[in-house]
Coordinates of C-alpha atoms and ligand atoms in Angstrom, one line a residue:
X1 CA 94.9 130.7 99.7
X2 CA 92.9 129.0 102.2
X3 CA 90.7 126.0 100.8
X4 CA 87.6 124.5 103.0
X5 CA 88.8 121.0 103.0
X6 CA 91.9 119.0 102.0
X7 CA 89.7 116.6 100.2
X8 CA 86.4 116.8 98.9
X9 CA 85.4 112.5 98.5
X10 CA 82.7 111.9 95.9
X11 CA 80.5 109.0 97.3
X12 CA 79.8 106.9 100.7
X13 CA 80.2 103.2 99.3
X14 CA 83.0 100.9 100.5
X15 CA 85.8 103.4 98.8
X16 CA 84.6 106.4 99.9
X17 CA 84.1 105.6 103.6
X18 CA 87.4 104.2 103.6
X19 CA 88.9 106.9 101.8
X20 CA 87.7 109.4 104.5
X21 CA 88.9 106.8 107.4
X22 CA 92.4 106.9 105.9
X23 CA 92.7 110.9 105.7
X24 CA 91.5 111.7 108.6
X25 CA 94.0 109.1 110.5
X26 CA 97.0 111.2 108.5
X27 CA 95.4 114.3 109.9
X28 CA 93.7 115.5 106.7
X29 CA 90.3 117.0 106.7
X30 CA 87.8 116.1 104.2
X31 CA 84.2 115.9 103.0
X32 CA 82.3 113.6 101.3
X33 CA 79.0 113.9 99.1
X34 CA 76.8 111.0 99.0
X35 CA 73.6 111.1 96.4
X36 CA 71.8 108.4 98.7
X37 CA 70.2 109.1 102.0
X38 CA 73.0 106.5 103.3
X39 CA 75.9 104.6 102.8
X40 CA 77.0 101.6 101.2
X41 CA 77.0 102.7 97.2
X42 CA 75.9 99.7 95.3
X43 CA 74.3 97.7 98.2
X44 CA 72.5 101.2 99.0
X45 CA 70.6 101.2 95.3
X46 CA 70.5 97.5 94.1
X47 CA 67.7 96.5 96.5
X48 CA 66.1 94.3 93.9
X49 CA 65.1 91.1 95.3
X50 CA 67.7 88.3 95.2
X51 CA 70.4 90.8 95.5
X52 CA 73.5 89.4 96.9
X53 CA 77.3 89.5 96.5
X54 CA 78.8 86.6 94.2
X55 CA 82.2 87.1 96.1
X56 CA 82.2 84.8 99.1
X57 CA 81.3 87.3 102.2
X58 CA 84.4 86.5 104.2
X59 CA 86.4 87.8 101.1
X60 CA 84.1 90.7 100.2
X61 CA 85.0 92.5 103.5
X62 CA 87.2 95.2 104.6
X63 CA 90.8 93.7 105.6
X64 CA 92.1 97.2 107.1
X65 CA 91.0 96.6 110.5
X66 CA 91.5 93.6 112.8
X67 CA 89.3 94.1 114.9
X68 CA 86.3 94.8 112.9
X69 CA 87.0 91.6 110.8
X70 CA 86.7 89.7 114.3
X71 CA 83.7 91.7 115.1
X72 CA 81.3 91.1 112.3
X73 CA 79.8 87.9 112.0
X74 CA 79.0 87.3 108.4
X75 CA 76.1 84.6 108.3
X76 CA 75.8 83.2 104.7
X77 CA 78.4 82.0 102.4
X78 CA 77.3 85.0 99.7
X79 CA 76.0 88.0 101.6
X80 CA 72.5 89.4 100.9
X81 CA 72.2 93.1 100.4
X82 CA 70.6 93.7 103.1
X83 CA 73.4 92.0 105.3
X84 CA 75.8 94.1 103.3
X85 CA 74.0 97.2 104.0
X86 CA 74.0 96.8 107.9
X87 CA 77.9 95.9 107.1
X88 CA 78.6 99.3 105.4
X89 CA 76.4 101.0 108.1
X90 CA 78.3 99.3 110.8
X91 CA 81.4 100.4 109.4
X92 CA 80.1 104.3 109.2
X93 CA 79.2 103.5 113.0
X94 CA 82.3 102.0 114.2
X95 CA 84.5 104.5 112.9
X96 CA 82.4 107.6 113.5
X97 CA 82.1 108.4 109.4
X98 CA 78.9 110.0 109.3
X99 CA 79.8 113.4 110.6
X100 CA 81.9 114.1 107.7
X101 CA 79.2 112.8 105.4
X102 CA 76.7 115.2 103.6
X103 CA 73.9 112.7 102.4
X104 CA 71.3 113.4 99.7
X105 CA 74.0 115.5 97.8
X106 CA 75.3 114.8 94.5
X107 CA 78.3 116.8 92.9
X108 CA 77.3 118.7 90.2
X109 CA 80.7 120.0 89.1
X110 CA 84.3 120.4 90.0
X111 CA 86.6 122.5 88.3
X112 CA 90.2 123.2 89.0
X113 CA 91.5 126.5 89.4
X114 CA 94.9 126.7 88.1
X115 CA 96.1 130.2 89.7
X116 CA 95.0 128.7 93.0
X117 CA 95.6 125.2 92.8
X118 CA 92.8 123.8 94.6
X119 CA 89.3 122.2 93.2
X120 CA 86.1 124.3 93.2
X121 CA 83.2 121.6 94.0
X122 CA 79.8 122.5 93.6
X123 CA 76.6 120.5 94.6
X124 CA 73.2 120.4 93.5
X125 CA 71.9 121.9 96.4
X126 CA 73.9 124.7 96.0
X127 CA 77.1 124.4 98.3
X128 CA 80.2 125.4 96.9
X129 CA 83.4 124.2 98.6
X130 CA 87.2 124.4 97.8
X131 CA 89.5 121.3 98.1
X132 CA 93.1 120.8 97.3
X133 CA 92.2 117.1 95.5
X134 CA 88.9 115.7 94.4
X135 CA 88.8 112.0 95.1
X136 CA 86.1 110.0 93.1
X137 CA 84.6 107.0 95.0
X138 CA 81.7 106.8 92.6
X139 CA 81.6 103.3 92.0
X140 CA 82.2 101.4 88.6
X141 CA 78.6 100.2 88.2
X142 CA 76.3 102.9 89.8
X143 CA 75.1 104.7 86.7
X144 CA 72.1 102.9 85.9
X145 CA 70.9 102.2 82.1
X146 CA 67.8 102.9 80.8
X147 CA 67.4 101.7 77.0
X148 CA 65.9 104.0 74.7
X149 CA 63.2 101.6 74.1
X150 CA 60.3 103.5 72.1
X151 CA 57.1 104.0 74.4
X152 CA 58.9 103.5 77.6
X153 CA 57.1 106.5 79.4
X154 CA 53.6 105.1 77.8
X155 CA 53.5 102.0 80.8
X156 CA 50.6 102.4 82.9
X157 CA 51.8 100.3 85.8
X158 CA 55.1 100.9 87.9
X159 CA 58.7 100.4 86.2
X160 CA 61.3 99.5 88.2
X161 CA 65.0 99.3 87.6
X162 CA 67.2 97.0 89.3
X163 CA 69.9 99.3 90.0
X164 CA 67.5 101.9 91.5
X165 CA 65.1 99.6 93.5
X166 CA 62.5 101.2 95.7
X167 CA 63.6 101.0 99.4
X168 CA 60.3 100.0 100.6
X169 CA 59.8 95.8 99.6
X170 CA 57.9 95.5 96.2
X171 CA 55.6 92.4 96.3
X172 CA 54.8 91.0 93.0
X173 CA 51.9 88.5 94.2
X174 CA 49.3 88.0 92.3
X175 CA 50.5 90.5 89.3
X176 CA 52.1 89.7 85.7
X177 CA 55.4 91.1 85.5
X178 CA 58.1 91.5 82.5
X179 CA 61.2 91.6 82.9
X180 CA 63.8 92.8 80.3
X181 CA 67.5 91.5 80.4
X182 CA 69.2 88.5 81.4
X183 CA 72.5 89.7 83.2
X184 CA 73.4 89.3 86.6
X185 CA 70.8 91.2 88.2
X186 CA 68.0 89.5 86.3
X187 CA 69.6 86.2 87.1
X188 CA 69.4 86.8 90.9
X189 CA 66.1 88.3 90.8
X190 CA 64.1 86.1 88.3
X191 CA 63.6 82.9 90.4
X192 CA 62.6 84.9 93.3
X193 CA 59.9 87.3 91.5
X194 CA 58.8 84.3 89.4
X195 CA 57.8 82.3 92.8
X196 CA 55.6 85.8 93.5
X197 CA 54.4 86.6 90.2
X198 CA 51.3 85.2 88.9
X199 CA 53.0 85.2 85.5
X200 CA 57.0 86.5 84.4
X201 CA 57.5 86.9 81.0
X202 CA 61.6 87.0 80.5
X203 CA 62.7 89.3 77.6
X204 CA 66.3 88.2 76.6
X205 CA 68.1 89.6 74.3
X206 CA 71.8 87.8 74.9
X207 CA 71.5 84.4 76.9
X208 CA 73.8 84.6 79.6
X209 CA 75.9 81.6 81.4
X210 CA 75.6 81.4 84.8
X211 CA 77.0 78.8 87.6
X212 CA 75.1 78.0 90.6
X213 CA 76.4 79.3 93.8
X214 CA 75.6 77.0 96.1
X215 CA 74.7 79.4 98.7
X216 CA 74.5 78.2 102.5
X217 CA 74.5 79.5 105.9
X218 CA 78.2 79.6 107.1
X219 CA 79.5 76.9 109.4
X220 CA 80.3 78.7 112.9
X221 CA 83.7 76.3 112.9
X222 CA 84.5 77.6 109.8
X223 CA 84.2 80.9 110.5
X224 CA 86.2 80.6 113.4
X225 CA 88.8 79.0 111.2
X226 CA 88.7 82.4 108.8
X227 CA 88.8 84.7 111.6
X228 CA 91.8 83.0 112.9
X229 CA 93.8 82.8 109.7
X230 CA 92.3 86.4 108.0
X231 CA 95.6 87.8 107.3
X232 CA 96.8 84.5 105.7
X233 CA 93.8 84.3 103.4
X234 CA 93.7 87.9 102.3
X235 CA 97.7 87.5 101.8
X236 CA 96.7 84.5 99.5
X237 CA 93.9 86.6 97.7
X238 CA 96.7 89.4 96.8
X239 CA 98.6 86.7 94.8
X240 CA 95.6 86.0 92.9
X241 CA 94.5 87.6 89.5
X242 CA 90.9 88.8 90.8
X243 CA 92.1 89.3 94.2
X244 CA 89.9 86.2 95.5
X245 CA 91.5 83.4 97.1
X246 CA 90.7 80.4 95.2
X247 CA 92.7 77.8 93.5
X248 CA 93.8 78.4 89.9
X249 CA 94.2 75.1 88.3
X250 CA 97.3 75.5 86.1
X251 CA 96.5 73.1 83.5
X252 CA 95.1 73.7 79.6
X253 CA 91.5 72.7 79.5
X254 CA 92.3 71.5 75.9
X255 CA 95.4 69.4 76.8
X256 CA 93.6 67.9 79.6
X257 CA 91.7 64.4 78.9
X258 CA 88.2 64.5 78.6
X259 CA 87.3 62.4 81.5
X260 CA 89.6 64.1 83.6
X261 CA 88.6 67.8 82.2
X262 CA 84.9 66.9 83.0
X263 CA 85.6 66.1 86.2
X264 CA 87.2 69.0 87.1
X265 CA 84.4 71.0 85.8
X266 CA 81.7 68.9 87.6
X267 CA 83.8 69.6 90.9
X268 CA 83.9 73.2 90.6
X269 CA 80.1 73.1 89.7
X270 CA 79.2 71.3 92.8
X271 CA 81.3 73.6 94.7
X272 CA 79.5 76.7 93.0
X273 CA 80.7 80.2 92.5
X274 CA 83.3 82.2 90.2
X275 CA 85.8 79.6 90.8
X276 CA 84.4 78.0 87.8
X277 CA 86.6 80.2 85.9
X278 CA 89.6 78.7 87.4
X279 CA 88.8 75.3 86.4
X280 CA 91.8 75.6 83.9
X281 CA 94.2 78.2 83.0
X282 CA 93.5 79.0 79.8
X283 CA 89.8 79.4 79.3
X284 CA 89.8 83.3 78.6
X285 CA 93.2 82.8 76.6
X286 CA 92.1 79.8 73.9
X287 CA 89.0 79.5 71.8
X288 CA 89.0 75.8 71.8
X289 CA 89.8 75.7 75.8
X290 CA 86.8 77.9 76.7
X291 CA 84.7 75.8 74.3
X292 CA 85.0 73.2 76.6
X293 CA 83.7 74.9 79.7
X294 CA 81.0 76.3 77.3
X295 CA 79.6 73.0 76.2
X296 CA 79.9 71.8 80.1
X297 CA 77.5 74.6 81.4
X298 CA 75.1 74.2 77.9
X299 CA 75.1 70.7 79.1
X300 CA 73.6 71.7 82.7
X301 CA 71.2 73.6 80.6
X302 CA 69.9 70.5 78.7
X303 CA 70.2 68.6 81.7
X304 CA 67.9 71.1 84.0
X305 CA 65.4 72.7 81.5
X306 CA 62.6 70.3 80.6
X307 CA 61.1 71.9 77.6
X308 CA 63.7 71.4 74.7
X309 CA 63.1 74.9 72.8
X310 CA 63.5 77.0 76.0
X311 CA 66.6 75.4 76.7
X312 CA 68.0 75.9 73.6
X313 CA 67.1 79.6 73.8
X314 CA 68.5 79.7 77.1
X315 CA 72.0 78.2 75.7
X316 CA 74.5 81.1 75.6
X317 CA 76.6 81.0 72.2
X318 CA 79.3 83.2 72.9
X319 CA 82.3 82.9 74.9
X320 CA 82.0 82.0 78.3
X321 CA 83.5 84.4 81.0
X322 CA 83.7 87.2 78.2
X323 CA 80.5 89.0 79.3
X324 CA 80.5 88.8 83.4
X325 CA 80.1 85.2 84.6
X326 CA 76.7 85.4 86.5
X327 CA 76.2 83.4 89.9
X328 CA 72.7 82.0 90.7
X329 CA 70.6 80.4 92.8
X330 CA 67.9 78.2 90.8
X331 CA 68.0 80.4 87.6
X332 CA 67.3 77.8 84.5
X333 CA 65.3 75.6 86.9
X334 CA 62.9 78.5 87.0
X335 CA 62.3 78.5 83.5
X336 CA 60.5 75.1 84.4
X337 CA 57.5 76.6 86.2
X338 CA 54.0 77.0 84.2
X339 CA 53.8 80.8 85.4
X340 CA 57.5 81.8 83.4
X341 CA 57.7 82.5 79.9
X342 CA 61.0 83.2 77.9
X343 CA 60.9 85.3 75.1
X344 CA 63.7 85.3 72.8
X345 CA 64.3 88.7 71.4
X346 CA 68.0 88.1 70.3
X347 CA 67.2 88.9 66.7
X348 CA 64.8 91.8 66.8
X349 CA 64.7 94.5 68.8
X350 CA 61.6 95.0 71.4
X351 CA 59.6 97.3 69.2
X352 CA 57.8 99.4 71.9
X353 CA 56.3 99.5 75.1
X354 CA 52.9 100.3 75.0
X355 CA 50.4 101.1 77.8
X356 CA 50.2 97.4 79.2
X357 CA 52.9 96.0 78.4
X358 CA 55.2 95.6 75.2
X359 CA 55.4 94.7 71.6
X360 CA 58.4 92.5 70.1
X361 CA 58.6 90.5 67.1
X362 CA 55.2 91.3 66.0
X363 CA 53.3 90.1 69.2
X364 CA 51.9 92.3 72.2
X365 CA 52.8 91.2 75.8
X366 CA 50.3 92.5 78.7
X367 CA 51.6 93.1 82.0
X368 CA 51.0 94.6 85.6
X369 CA 54.6 95.6 86.2
X370 CA 57.8 96.2 84.2
X371 CA 61.4 95.5 85.6
X372 CA 64.3 96.5 83.9
X373 CA 67.3 94.6 84.1
X374 CA 69.3 96.3 81.8
X375 CA 72.6 97.4 83.6
X376 CA 74.8 100.1 84.0
X377 CA 76.6 102.9 81.8
X378 CA 79.7 100.9 83.4
X379 CA 82.9 102.9 84.8
X380 CA 82.8 106.1 83.2
X381 CA 78.7 106.3 83.4
X382 CA 79.0 108.3 87.1
X383 CA 82.3 109.9 86.6
X384 CA 80.9 111.6 83.4
X385 CA 77.5 113.0 84.8
X386 CA 79.6 115.3 86.8
X387 CA 81.2 118.2 85.1
X388 CA 84.5 117.6 85.9
X389 CA 87.1 120.2 84.5
X390 CA 90.8 120.4 84.3
X391 CA 93.2 122.7 83.3
X392 CA 92.4 125.3 80.7
X393 CA 88.4 124.5 81.6
X394 CA 88.8 121.1 79.5
X395 CA 85.9 118.6 80.4
X396 CA 86.6 114.8 81.1
X397 CA 83.9 114.1 79.0
X398 CA 85.6 115.7 76.1
X399 CA 88.8 114.2 77.1
X400 CA 87.4 111.1 77.1
X401 CA 85.4 111.4 74.0
X402 CA 87.5 108.3 72.7
X403 CA 87.4 106.0 75.7
X404 CA 89.0 106.6 79.0
X405 CA 92.6 107.0 79.3
X406 CA 94.4 107.3 82.9
X407 CA 97.7 106.5 84.3
X408 CA 97.2 104.1 86.6
X409 CA 93.0 103.9 86.2
X410 CA 93.8 106.4 89.4
X411 CA 94.7 109.7 87.5
X412 CA 94.1 111.6 84.1
X413 CA 96.7 114.1 82.6
X414 CA 95.1 117.7 82.6
X415 CA 93.3 116.9 85.9
X416 CA 95.8 117.9 88.6
X417 CA 94.9 116.3 92.2
X418 CA 91.9 114.2 90.8
X419 CA 91.8 110.5 92.1
X420 CA 89.6 107.8 90.5
X421 CA 89.5 105.2 93.2
X422 CA 88.8 102.3 91.0
X423 CA 88.6 104.3 87.9
X424 CA 89.0 102.6 84.2
X425 CA 92.5 101.7 83.7
X426 CA 92.6 99.7 86.7
X427 CA 91.6 96.4 87.9
X428 CA 88.3 97.2 89.6
X429 CA 85.4 95.0 88.3
X430 CA 87.7 92.1 87.1
X431 CA 88.7 91.8 91.0
X432 CA 87.2 91.5 94.2
X433 CA 86.4 95.1 94.6
X434 CA 87.0 95.2 98.3
X435 CA 90.9 94.6 98.2
X436 CA 91.0 96.8 95.1
X437 CA 89.7 99.7 96.8
X438 CA 91.4 99.4 99.8
X439 CA 94.9 99.1 97.7
X440 CA 93.8 102.2 96.0
X441 CA 92.7 104.2 98.9
X442 CA 95.9 103.4 100.6
X443 CA 97.8 104.4 97.7
X444 CA 95.9 107.8 97.6
X445 CA 96.4 108.4 101.1
X446 CA 100.0 107.8 101.0
X447 CA 100.7 109.8 98.5
X448 CA 99.0 113.1 100.1
X449 CA 101.1 112.3 103.2
X450 CA 104.1 112.4 101.1
X451 CA 102.9 115.6 98.9
X452 CA 102.5 116.8 102.4
X453 CA 106.0 116.0 103.6
X454 CA 107.8 117.4 100.7
X455 CA 105.7 120.4 100.3
X456 CA 104.2 119.8 96.9
X457 CA 100.8 121.3 96.5
X458 CA 100.0 119.6 92.8
X459 CA 100.6 116.0 91.4
X460 CA 99.8 115.4 87.8
X461 CA 100.5 112.3 85.6
X462 CA 102.6 112.8 82.7
X463 CA 101.3 112.4 79.2
X464 CA 104.2 109.6 78.4
X465 CA 103.7 107.7 81.4
X466 CA 99.7 108.1 80.9
X467 CA 100.1 106.7 77.3
X468 CA 102.5 103.4 78.4
X469 CA 99.8 102.7 80.8
X470 CA 96.9 103.0 78.3
X471 CA 99.0 100.8 76.1
X472 CA 99.7 98.3 79.1
X473 CA 95.7 98.1 79.7
X474 CA 95.3 97.7 75.8
X475 CA 97.7 95.0 75.3
X476 CA 96.6 93.0 78.2
X477 CA 92.8 92.7 76.9
X478 CA 94.3 92.3 73.5
X479 CA 95.8 88.9 75.1
X480 CA 92.3 87.7 76.6
X481 CA 89.3 86.5 74.4
X482 CA 87.5 88.9 77.2
X483 CA 87.9 92.0 75.2
X484 CA 86.3 90.0 71.9
X485 CA 82.5 90.1 72.5
X486 CA 79.9 92.9 73.2
X487 CA 80.1 93.6 77.0
X488 CA 79.7 96.5 79.2
X489 CA 83.6 95.9 79.6
X490 CA 83.8 97.5 76.4
X491 CA 81.1 100.2 76.4
X492 CA 79.0 98.0 73.9
X493 CA 75.8 98.3 76.4
X494 CA 75.6 101.9 75.8
X495 CA 74.8 103.0 72.0
X496 CA 77.3 105.3 70.8
X497 CA 79.9 104.8 73.8
X498 CA 83.4 104.4 72.4
X499 CA 84.7 100.9 72.2
X500 CA 87.6 100.3 74.9
X501 CA 88.5 97.6 77.0
X502 CA 87.9 99.7 80.1
X503 CA 89.2 97.8 83.1
X504 CA 93.1 96.5 83.3
X505 CA 93.2 93.1 82.9
X506 CA 96.9 92.1 84.0
X507 CA 95.9 90.9 87.1
X508 CA 95.9 92.2 90.8
X509 CA 99.5 91.3 91.6
X510 CA 100.7 92.7 88.5
X511 CA 98.6 96.0 89.4
X512 CA 99.9 96.3 92.8
X513 CA 103.4 95.7 91.5
X514 CA 103.4 98.4 88.8
X515 CA 102.0 101.0 92.1
X516 CA 104.5 99.7 94.1
X517 CA 107.4 100.5 91.4
X518 CA 106.0 104.0 90.6
X519 CA 106.0 104.7 94.7
X520 CA 109.3 103.2 95.2
X521 CA 110.5 105.7 92.2
X522 CA 109.5 108.4 93.9
X523 CA 106.0 108.8 92.2
X524 CA 107.6 108.1 88.6
X525 CA 105.2 109.1 86.0
X526 CA 103.9 111.8 88.0
X527 CA 105.0 115.6 87.8
X528 CA 105.1 117.5 91.0
X529 CA 105.0 120.8 91.5
Ligands
LIG601 O1 73.7 94.3 83.9 P1 74.1 93.6 82.5 P2 73.1 93.8 85.1 N1 66.6 95.4 75.1 O2 74.8 94.5 81.5 C1 69.9 93.3 78.5 C2 77.6 93.8 89.1 N2 76.4 92.6 89.2 O3 72.7 94.5 86.3 O4 73.5 91.3 76.7 C3 66.7 94.5 75.5 O5 74.8 93.0 82.6 C4 71.2 93.1 78.1 O6 71.2 92.3 77.0 P3 72.6 92.2 76.2 C5 78.2 92.3 87.6 O7 79.3 92.6 87.5 C6 77.1 92.2 90.2 O8 72.5 92.3 85.1 O9 73.2 93.6 76.1 N3 67.8 93.6 76.4 C7 71.5 92.2 79.5 O10 70.9 90.5 79.6 C8 77.3 92.7 86.5 O11 78.0 92.1 85.2 C9 76.5 91.6 91.3 O12 72.2 91.9 74.6 C10 68.3 94.8 76.9 C11 70.8 93.0 80.6 O13 70.0 94.0 80.1 C12 76.8 93.7 86.4 O14 76.9 94.7 87.8 C13 75.2 91.1 90.9 C14 68.5 95.8 76.7 C15 72.1 93.8 81.4 O15 72.5 92.8 82.1 C16 76.0 94.6 85.4 O16 74.8 93.2 85.7 C17 74.1 91.7 89.9 C18 67.5 96.6 75.3 N4 67.3 97.6 75.2 C19 75.0 92.7 88.9 N5 69.7 96.9 77.1 C20 76.8 90.4 92.2 O17 76.4 89.7 92.5 C21 70.0 96.1 77.8 N6 69.8 94.7 77.9 C22 78.0 91.2 93.0

């Protein structure tokens, strides 16, 4: 039976674009469907003020093309959202990707036809296409979470969600603004909104840890050096658990004398960025070691924030790094501004949103604009919005009703020829996304090529292999402190979501090794038909 495409790819972010490029080069036909009107995924939607990547730009970039690496000029240590979006557009143009992308089109349903061994895909525009393979590249943090706070629809002013920000600039000058949430998106946007707004009120349910970015323009000499040694840097990054080239101090924090420990934290703090968590090797393994890092950050808050009550409220009480660490520019300092108020709602949820603001802890707060910096239904949210049905018409959302189960975070029993780029059960959000995306795309493209060479039309993981992998993902999570707190990693931010630590925390090198073993052993763990 003829099919329209070898593959349908869902999403034109960094995953979908590279997948299309790789498949084309191997002589496969593919069609990408993208909900937005342009490429870029996360960087297309997250246009809130101050949005930038918390991985350094020279590392948060594709490595599949040496020419692309050499010709693209990053201008800042941490690239802004507009710069990353320009990069995504440059990639789309340079590799002539747009002709195979249908924009402003969402996949509504994808159903596996067992008789014909193909996927029947339907879009919200009424397109119906068939494909041998469906490859999702929908991002891990792409389904915005709008909490069900009573009265949200009653608010008369504009409401913005950081994860779905308008394309035209939003100017808060002279406006009073309320912000709900203090995660990464809030921590990046609050300092900028505070500089514009007449007054900014921040509603904080959980105080968060953040380290300074110390962002700066990139020195041309540094860029020259990076460009001259990109391969070595990428290779080093592949040996690091997070796929980021920074030095991990092998020492234990608690076993290090106080003075020396403080020096190490201070040096990392002064350098800035996520490498703070690599100050010592056991910060996410030992409560005592973790507390030394948490105390250090709390001491910094105390130093910066002038009002002792505000400083106390801003001090995170939980484990540092358990929720994703944030990287900021001037976050704590913002709370010294006379036009910024922090409202601690840790002990009582917001009662309701009203026409002119919101009511919390028995008090009414008024503002002109409301910003929801309330995060995402992470890792599974976007996938499960699509009606994906595998063998026997079973829906993925039913299959995953007790939490996602996958083989390698890439494939699911009962869903033949479906691949999930950076899916749950893979390192994804715990790593630098770009190398993780490229590794998945390469795995999938090589797999499709092997299947074609063997004359195999269907690939599907076997139950035992999937169970074993799910076991490994769970065991790895249980060793670290990361699985112990209420974070989006475990789905705790979405009421009713099963509580499962979703990403694989064993590190990128171990994960790559596992994938390589599977391939070396002739796609061990998969049934080929
Ligand atoms: O979302 P979040 P985010 N009432 O879930 C609060 C990546 N990212 O968009 O902690 C009151 O972290 C919620 O409170 P609590 C990065 O991986 C990367 O900021 O659940 N408050 C929390 O404070 C990041 O981790 C960059 O108690 C409510 C906030 O909203 C991930 O995206 C930049 C509430 C949500 O924080 C998500 O970050 C930005 C309610 N009903 C984001 N519901 C980079 O730099 C939720 N909250 C690459």
